[in-house]
CSV table of C-alpha atoms and ligand atoms in Angstrom, one decimal:
chain,number,residue,atom,x,y,z
A,1,MET,CA,109.3,132.9,142.0
A,2,ALA,CA,113.1,132.3,141.6
A,3,ASP,CA,114.2,131.5,138.0
A,4,LEU,CA,116.2,128.3,138.4
A,5,PRO,CA,118.6,126.7,135.8
A,6,PRO,CA,117.5,123.3,134.5
A,7,LEU,CA,118.6,120.4,136.7
A,8,ARG,CA,120.8,119.0,133.9
A,9,GLU,CA,122.8,122.2,133.9
A,10,VAL,CA,123.2,122.1,137.7
A,11,ILE,CA,124.5,118.6,137.5
A,12,ALA,CA,126.9,119.5,134.7
A,13,LYS,CA,128.1,122.7,136.4
A,14,HIS,CA,128.9,120.9,139.7
A,15,GLY,CA,130.2,117.7,138.1
A,16,LEU,CA,127.6,115.5,139.9
A,17,SER,CA,128.1,112.2,138.2
A,18,ALA,CA,125.8,109.7,139.9
A,19,SER,CA,127.5,107.5,142.5
A,20,LYS,CA,126.1,104.0,142.7
A,21,ALA,CA,127.5,103.5,146.2
A,22,LEU,CA,125.4,106.4,147.4
A,23,GLY,CA,122.3,105.1,145.7
A,24,GLN,CA,122.2,108.2,143.4
A,25,ASN,CA,119.4,108.1,140.8
A,26,PHE,CA,118.4,111.6,140.1
A,27,LEU,CA,114.9,112.9,139.1
A,28,LEU,CA,115.1,115.8,136.6
A,29,ASP,CA,111.5,116.1,135.3
A,30,GLU,CA,110.2,119.2,137.1
A,31,GLN,CA,106.6,118.4,136.5
A,32,LEU,CA,107.0,115.0,138.0
A,33,LEU,CA,108.8,116.5,140.9
A,34,ASP,CA,106.0,119.1,141.4
A,35,ARG,CA,103.5,116.2,141.4
A,36,ILE,CA,105.5,114.4,144.1
A,37,ALA,CA,105.7,117.6,146.2
A,38,ARG,CA,101.9,117.8,146.1
A,39,ILE,CA,101.4,114.4,147.6
A,40,PRO,CA,101.8,115.5,151.3
A,41,GLY,CA,99.1,118.2,150.8
A,42,GLU,CA,99.4,121.9,151.6
A,43,LEU,CA,103.0,122.8,152.4
A,44,THR,CA,102.9,126.6,152.7
A,45,ASP,CA,105.2,127.5,155.6
A,46,LYS,CA,105.3,123.8,156.7
A,47,ALA,CA,108.6,122.3,158.0
A,48,VAL,CA,109.7,119.5,155.7
A,49,LEU,CA,112.7,117.1,156.2
A,50,GLU,CA,114.2,115.8,153.0
A,51,ILE,CA,116.8,113.0,153.0
A,52,GLY,CA,119.3,113.0,150.2
A,53,PRO,CA,118.5,116.2,148.1
A,54,GLY,CA,121.3,115.4,145.7
A,55,PRO,CA,121.3,118.2,143.0
A,56,GLY,CA,118.1,119.5,144.6
A,57,GLY,CA,115.3,118.5,142.2
A,58,LEU,CA,112.7,117.5,144.8
A,59,THR,CA,114.1,120.2,147.1
A,60,ARG,CA,113.2,122.9,144.6
A,61,ALA,CA,109.7,121.4,144.1
A,62,LEU,CA,109.1,121.4,147.9
A,63,LEU,CA,110.4,125.0,148.1
A,64,ARG,CA,108.1,126.0,145.2
A,65,ALA,CA,105.2,124.5,147.2
A,66,GLY,CA,106.0,126.9,150.0
A,67,ALA,CA,107.7,124.6,152.4
A,68,ARG,CA,110.6,125.4,154.8
A,69,VAL,CA,113.0,122.6,154.0
A,70,THR,CA,115.8,121.0,156.0
A,71,ALA,CA,117.8,118.6,153.9
A,72,ILE,CA,120.4,116.0,155.0
A,73,GLU,CA,122.9,115.1,152.3
A,74,ARG,CA,125.8,112.8,152.7
A,75,ASP,CA,127.6,113.7,149.4
A,76,ALA,CA,129.6,116.9,149.9
A,77,ARG,CA,129.8,117.3,146.1
A,78,CYS,CA,126.1,118.4,146.2
A,79,LEU,CA,126.6,121.2,148.7
A,80,PRO,CA,127.5,124.0,146.3
A,81,ALA,CA,124.4,123.3,144.1
A,82,LEU,CA,122.3,123.3,147.2
A,83,ALA,CA,123.8,126.5,148.4
A,84,GLU,CA,122.7,128.1,145.2
A,85,LEU,CA,119.2,126.9,145.7
A,86,ALA,CA,119.3,128.3,149.3
A,87,GLU,CA,120.2,131.7,147.8
A,88,ALA,CA,117.2,131.5,145.5
A,89,PHE,CA,114.9,130.8,148.4
A,90,PRO,CA,116.3,133.0,151.2
A,91,GLY,CA,115.6,131.6,154.7
A,92,LYS,CA,113.7,128.6,153.4
A,93,LEU,CA,116.4,125.9,152.9
A,94,ARG,CA,118.8,124.6,155.6
A,95,VAL,CA,121.3,121.9,154.4
A,96,ILE,CA,123.0,119.5,156.8
A,97,GLU,CA,125.9,117.6,155.5
A,98,GLY,CA,125.9,114.1,157.0
A,99,ASP,CA,124.5,110.6,157.2
A,100,ALA,CA,120.7,110.7,157.8
A,101,LEU,CA,121.0,107.4,159.8
A,102,GLU,CA,123.2,109.2,162.4
A,103,VAL,CA,121.0,112.2,162.9
A,104,ASP,CA,118.1,112.6,165.5
A,105,HIS,CA,115.5,113.9,163.1
A,106,ALA,CA,113.0,115.1,165.7
A,107,ALA,CA,115.7,117.0,167.6
A,108,LEU,CA,117.0,118.5,164.4
A,109,MET,CA,113.6,119.8,163.4
A,110,GLY,CA,112.3,120.9,166.8
A,111,GLU,CA,108.7,121.2,165.6
A,112,PRO,CA,106.2,118.9,163.8
A,113,PHE,CA,107.4,118.2,160.3
A,114,ALA,CA,106.6,116.2,157.1
A,115,ILE,CA,109.2,113.9,155.6
A,116,ALA,CA,109.6,113.8,151.8
A,117,SER,CA,112.4,112.0,150.0
A,118,ASN,CA,113.5,110.2,146.9
A,119,LEU,CA,115.3,107.7,149.2
A,120,PRO,CA,118.7,106.3,148.6
A,121,TYR,CA,117.8,102.7,148.0
A,122,ASN,CA,120.6,101.4,150.2
A,123,VAL,CA,119.3,103.1,153.4
A,124,GLY,CA,115.6,103.4,152.5
A,125,THR,CA,114.2,100.5,154.5
A,126,ALA,CA,116.5,101.2,157.6
A,127,LEU,CA,115.2,104.8,157.7
A,128,PHE,CA,111.6,103.8,157.2
A,129,THR,CA,111.8,101.2,160.0
A,130,ARG,CA,113.3,103.9,162.3
A,131,TRP,CA,110.5,106.3,161.5
A,132,MET,CA,107.8,103.7,162.1
A,133,ASP,CA,109.0,101.6,165.0
A,134,GLY,CA,109.2,104.1,168.0
A,135,GLN,CA,107.1,103.5,171.1
A,136,ASP,CA,105.9,107.1,171.2
A,137,TRP,CA,102.9,107.7,168.9
A,138,PRO,CA,101.9,109.9,167.1
A,139,PRO,CA,105.6,110.5,166.1
A,140,ALA,CA,107.1,113.9,165.6
A,141,TRP,CA,106.6,113.6,161.8
A,142,THR,CA,103.1,114.3,160.4
A,143,SER,CA,103.5,112.4,157.1
A,144,LEU,CA,106.0,110.4,155.0
A,145,THR,CA,106.2,110.8,151.2
A,146,LEU,CA,108.8,108.4,150.1
A,147,MET,CA,110.1,107.0,146.9
A,148,PHE,CA,111.0,103.3,147.1
A,149,GLN,CA,111.8,100.5,144.7
A,150,ARG,CA,108.4,99.3,143.6
A,151,GLU,CA,108.9,95.9,145.3
A,152,VAL,CA,109.5,97.6,148.7
A,153,ALA,CA,106.5,99.9,148.2
A,154,ASP,CA,104.4,96.9,147.5
A,155,ARG,CA,105.5,95.2,150.7
A,156,ILE,CA,104.7,98.4,152.7
A,157,VAL,CA,101.1,98.6,151.5
A,158,ALA,CA,100.5,94.8,151.2
A,159,ALA,CA,97.2,93.3,152.4
A,160,PRO,CA,97.1,89.9,154.3
A,161,GLY,CA,97.1,86.8,152.1
A,162,SER,CA,99.3,88.4,149.4
A,163,GLY,CA,102.8,87.2,148.7
A,164,THR,CA,104.3,90.6,149.6
A,165,TYR,CA,102.5,90.8,153.0
A,166,GLY,CA,105.1,90.6,155.8
A,167,ARG,CA,106.8,92.5,158.6
A,168,LEU,CA,107.0,95.8,156.7
A,169,ALA,CA,103.2,95.8,156.0
A,170,VAL,CA,102.4,95.2,159.7
A,171,LEU,CA,104.9,97.8,160.8
A,172,ALA,CA,103.5,100.4,158.3
A,173,GLN,CA,99.8,99.7,158.9
A,174,TRP,CA,99.2,98.8,162.5
A,175,ARG,CA,98.9,102.5,163.6
A,176,ALA,CA,99.2,104.4,160.3
A,177,GLU,CA,97.5,104.7,156.9
A,178,ALA,CA,99.9,103.6,154.1
A,179,LYS,CA,99.0,104.2,150.5
A,180,LEU,CA,100.8,103.8,147.1
A,181,ALA,CA,100.5,107.3,145.9
A,182,MET,CA,102.3,107.2,142.5
A,183,LYS,CA,104.1,104.6,140.3
A,184,VAL,CA,107.3,106.0,138.7
A,185,HIS,CA,108.9,104.4,135.7
A,186,ARG,CA,112.6,103.6,135.9
A,187,SER,CA,113.2,105.8,132.8
A,188,ALA,CA,112.3,108.9,134.9
A,189,PHE,CA,115.6,108.6,136.7
A,190,THR,CA,119.1,109.6,135.6
A,191,PRO,CA,120.7,107.1,135.4
A,192,PRO,CA,117.7,104.7,135.3
A,193,PRO,CA,117.8,102.0,138.0
A,194,LYS,CA,117.2,98.3,137.1
A,195,VAL,CA,113.8,98.3,138.8
A,196,MET,CA,110.6,100.3,138.8
A,197,SER,CA,109.8,102.7,141.7
A,198,ALA,CA,106.7,104.0,143.6
A,199,VAL,CA,105.9,106.8,146.0
A,200,VAL,CA,104.4,105.7,149.3
A,201,HIS,CA,102.4,108.1,151.5
A,202,VAL,CA,102.0,107.3,155.2
A,203,VAL,CA,100.0,109.3,157.7
A,204,PRO,CA,99.9,108.3,161.5
A,205,ALA,CA,96.6,107.0,162.8
A,206,ALA,CA,95.5,106.3,166.4
A,207,ALA,CA,97.6,103.6,168.0
A,208,PRO,CA,95.8,100.6,169.5
A,209,GLU,CA,96.0,100.8,173.3
A,210,ASP,CA,98.3,98.7,175.5
A,211,ILE,CA,100.7,97.5,172.8
A,212,GLN,CA,104.5,97.5,173.0
A,213,ALA,CA,105.9,98.2,169.6
A,214,VAL,CA,108.9,95.9,170.4
A,215,THR,CA,106.6,93.0,171.4
A,216,LEU,CA,104.7,93.3,168.1
A,217,SER,CA,108.0,93.5,166.2
A,218,ARG,CA,109.3,90.3,168.0
A,219,ILE,CA,106.1,88.4,167.0
A,220,THR,CA,106.2,89.5,163.4
A,221,GLU,CA,110.0,88.7,163.2
A,222,ALA,CA,109.4,85.2,164.4
A,223,ALA,CA,106.2,84.6,162.4
A,224,PHE,CA,107.5,85.9,159.1
A,225,GLY,CA,111.0,84.6,159.7
A,226,GLN,CA,109.6,81.2,158.9
A,227,ARG,CA,106.6,82.3,156.8
A,228,ARG,CA,106.0,78.9,155.2
A,229,LYS,CA,105.7,77.2,158.6
A,230,MET,CA,102.6,76.9,160.7
A,231,LEU,CA,102.4,79.5,163.6
A,232,ARG,CA,102.6,76.6,166.1
A,233,GLN,CA,106.2,76.1,164.8
A,234,SER,CA,107.3,79.6,163.9
A,235,LEU,CA,106.1,81.1,167.3
A,236,LYS,CA,107.4,78.3,169.4
A,237,GLY,CA,110.3,80.5,170.6
A,238,VAL,CA,108.1,83.4,171.7
A,239,SER,CA,107.1,82.7,175.3
A,240,GLY,CA,103.4,82.7,175.9
A,241,ALA,CA,102.5,83.0,172.1
A,242,LEU,CA,100.9,79.6,171.8
A,243,ALA,CA,98.7,80.1,174.8
A,244,ALA,CA,97.8,83.6,173.6
A,245,MET,CA,96.8,82.2,170.2
A,246,GLU,CA,94.6,79.6,171.9
A,247,SER,CA,92.8,82.2,174.1
A,248,LEU,CA,92.3,84.4,171.0
A,249,GLY,CA,91.0,81.5,168.9
A,250,ILE,CA,93.8,81.8,166.3
A,251,ALA,CA,94.3,78.3,164.9
A,252,PRO,CA,98.0,77.1,165.4
A,253,GLU,CA,97.9,75.6,161.9
A,254,ARG,CA,97.7,79.0,160.3
A,255,ARG,CA,100.6,80.7,158.6
A,256,ALA,CA,101.9,84.2,159.3
A,257,GLU,CA,100.6,85.6,156.0
A,258,THR,CA,97.0,84.7,156.8
A,259,LEU,CA,96.9,86.7,160.0
A,260,SER,CA,95.3,90.2,159.8
A,261,ILE,CA,97.0,93.2,161.3
A,262,ALA,CA,94.3,93.2,164.0
A,263,GLU,CA,95.2,89.6,164.9
A,264,PHE,CA,98.9,90.5,165.2
A,265,VAL,CA,97.9,93.4,167.4
A,266,ALA,CA,95.7,91.2,169.6
A,267,LEU,CA,98.6,88.8,170.0
A,268,ALA,CA,100.9,91.6,171.0
A,269,ARG,CA,98.4,92.9,173.5
A,270,ALA,CA,97.8,89.4,175.0
A,271,LEU,CA,101.6,89.0,175.5
A,272,GLY,CA,102.0,92.3,177.2
A,273,PRO,CA,105.4,94.0,177.7
A,274,ARG,CA,108.3,91.6,177.7
B,1,SAM,N1,116.6,113.9,145.8
B,1,SAM,C1,117.4,113.7,144.6
B,1,SAM,C2,116.5,113.4,143.4
B,1,SAM,O1,115.4,113.1,143.6
B,1,SAM,O2,117.0,113.6,142.3
B,1,SAM,C3,118.5,112.6,144.8
B,1,SAM,C4,117.9,111.2,145.1
B,1,SAM,S1,119.1,109.9,145.1
B,1,SAM,C5,118.0,108.5,144.9
B,1,SAM,C6,119.5,109.7,146.8
B,1,SAM,C7,120.4,110.8,147.5
B,1,SAM,O3,120.6,110.4,148.9
B,1,SAM,C8,121.7,111.1,146.9
B,1,SAM,O4,121.9,112.5,146.7
B,1,SAM,C9,122.7,110.5,147.9
B,1,SAM,O5,124.0,111.2,147.9
B,1,SAM,C10,122.0,110.7,149.2
B,1,SAM,N2,122.3,109.8,150.3
B,1,SAM,C11,122.7,108.5,150.2
B,1,SAM,N3,122.9,108.0,151.4
B,1,SAM,C12,122.6,108.9,152.3
B,1,SAM,C13,122.6,109.0,153.8
B,1,SAM,N4,122.9,107.9,154.5
B,1,SAM,N5,122.2,110.2,154.3
B,1,SAM,C14,121.9,111.3,153.6
B,1,SAM,N6,121.9,111.3,152.2
B,1,SAM,C15,122.2,110.1,151.6
């Protein structure tokens, strides 16, 4: 296995002072990084897409686990450090300079792939939504292993009735298994962010039949947009929703956070494509 310099040295050598605008909070503890790289399961010769490799801490852990990594990084300052890593793992690391929000990930990868990332907080939810909300299912990716702010991670894995249950939970769970895989203390990052973090692991499951993802999204947007209101009020603007609730036996006095994911799915099915 390649003998790599400590990440602190890499950062010093290439002058990678953390940029707040790019959401840069680096992980330097290699044991922690190896634990994160184990979350997706066996990676030997698997294709992995990493967003935001930065100085390459998670990247080297994924490479050590045997993965073939494609990494998209927006900060050109990181490219020389990543080029050195690519040299240490010949043929195993491809680095794309660019904005991950502008890239078609499935086309870039061209084969089934796992996604692993210590996400830049400023684009994390937008990327997650994009990976989760496509109509085609299963998606091109086989699993997501993602570091989020703890509060966002809690919203992704939330159960009905809890204060954190909302659109993200329904999006993450209606056709996938979403688990909180690891809590990470803020002090593990350089520089430490203000909040705690957690790694979420998501694996696609069978999609319920006859559901349009956009219809479900429209319902949850309306329902949780006014989460304190009764559904009779919050779903007033969604045509057919009140009749569908009645036919499904969902009381109009209920609030969004009391509806199970199965009930949201049943509503979307009853409304059909629109
Ligand atoms: N993976 C490294 C680690 O764990 O130490 C760095 C993680 S840091 C939280 C987020 C990284 O994402 C930074 O390197 C940042 O430059 C990069 N980044 C921010 N916005 C991005 C975008 N839109 N597309 C690709 N990379 C981005």
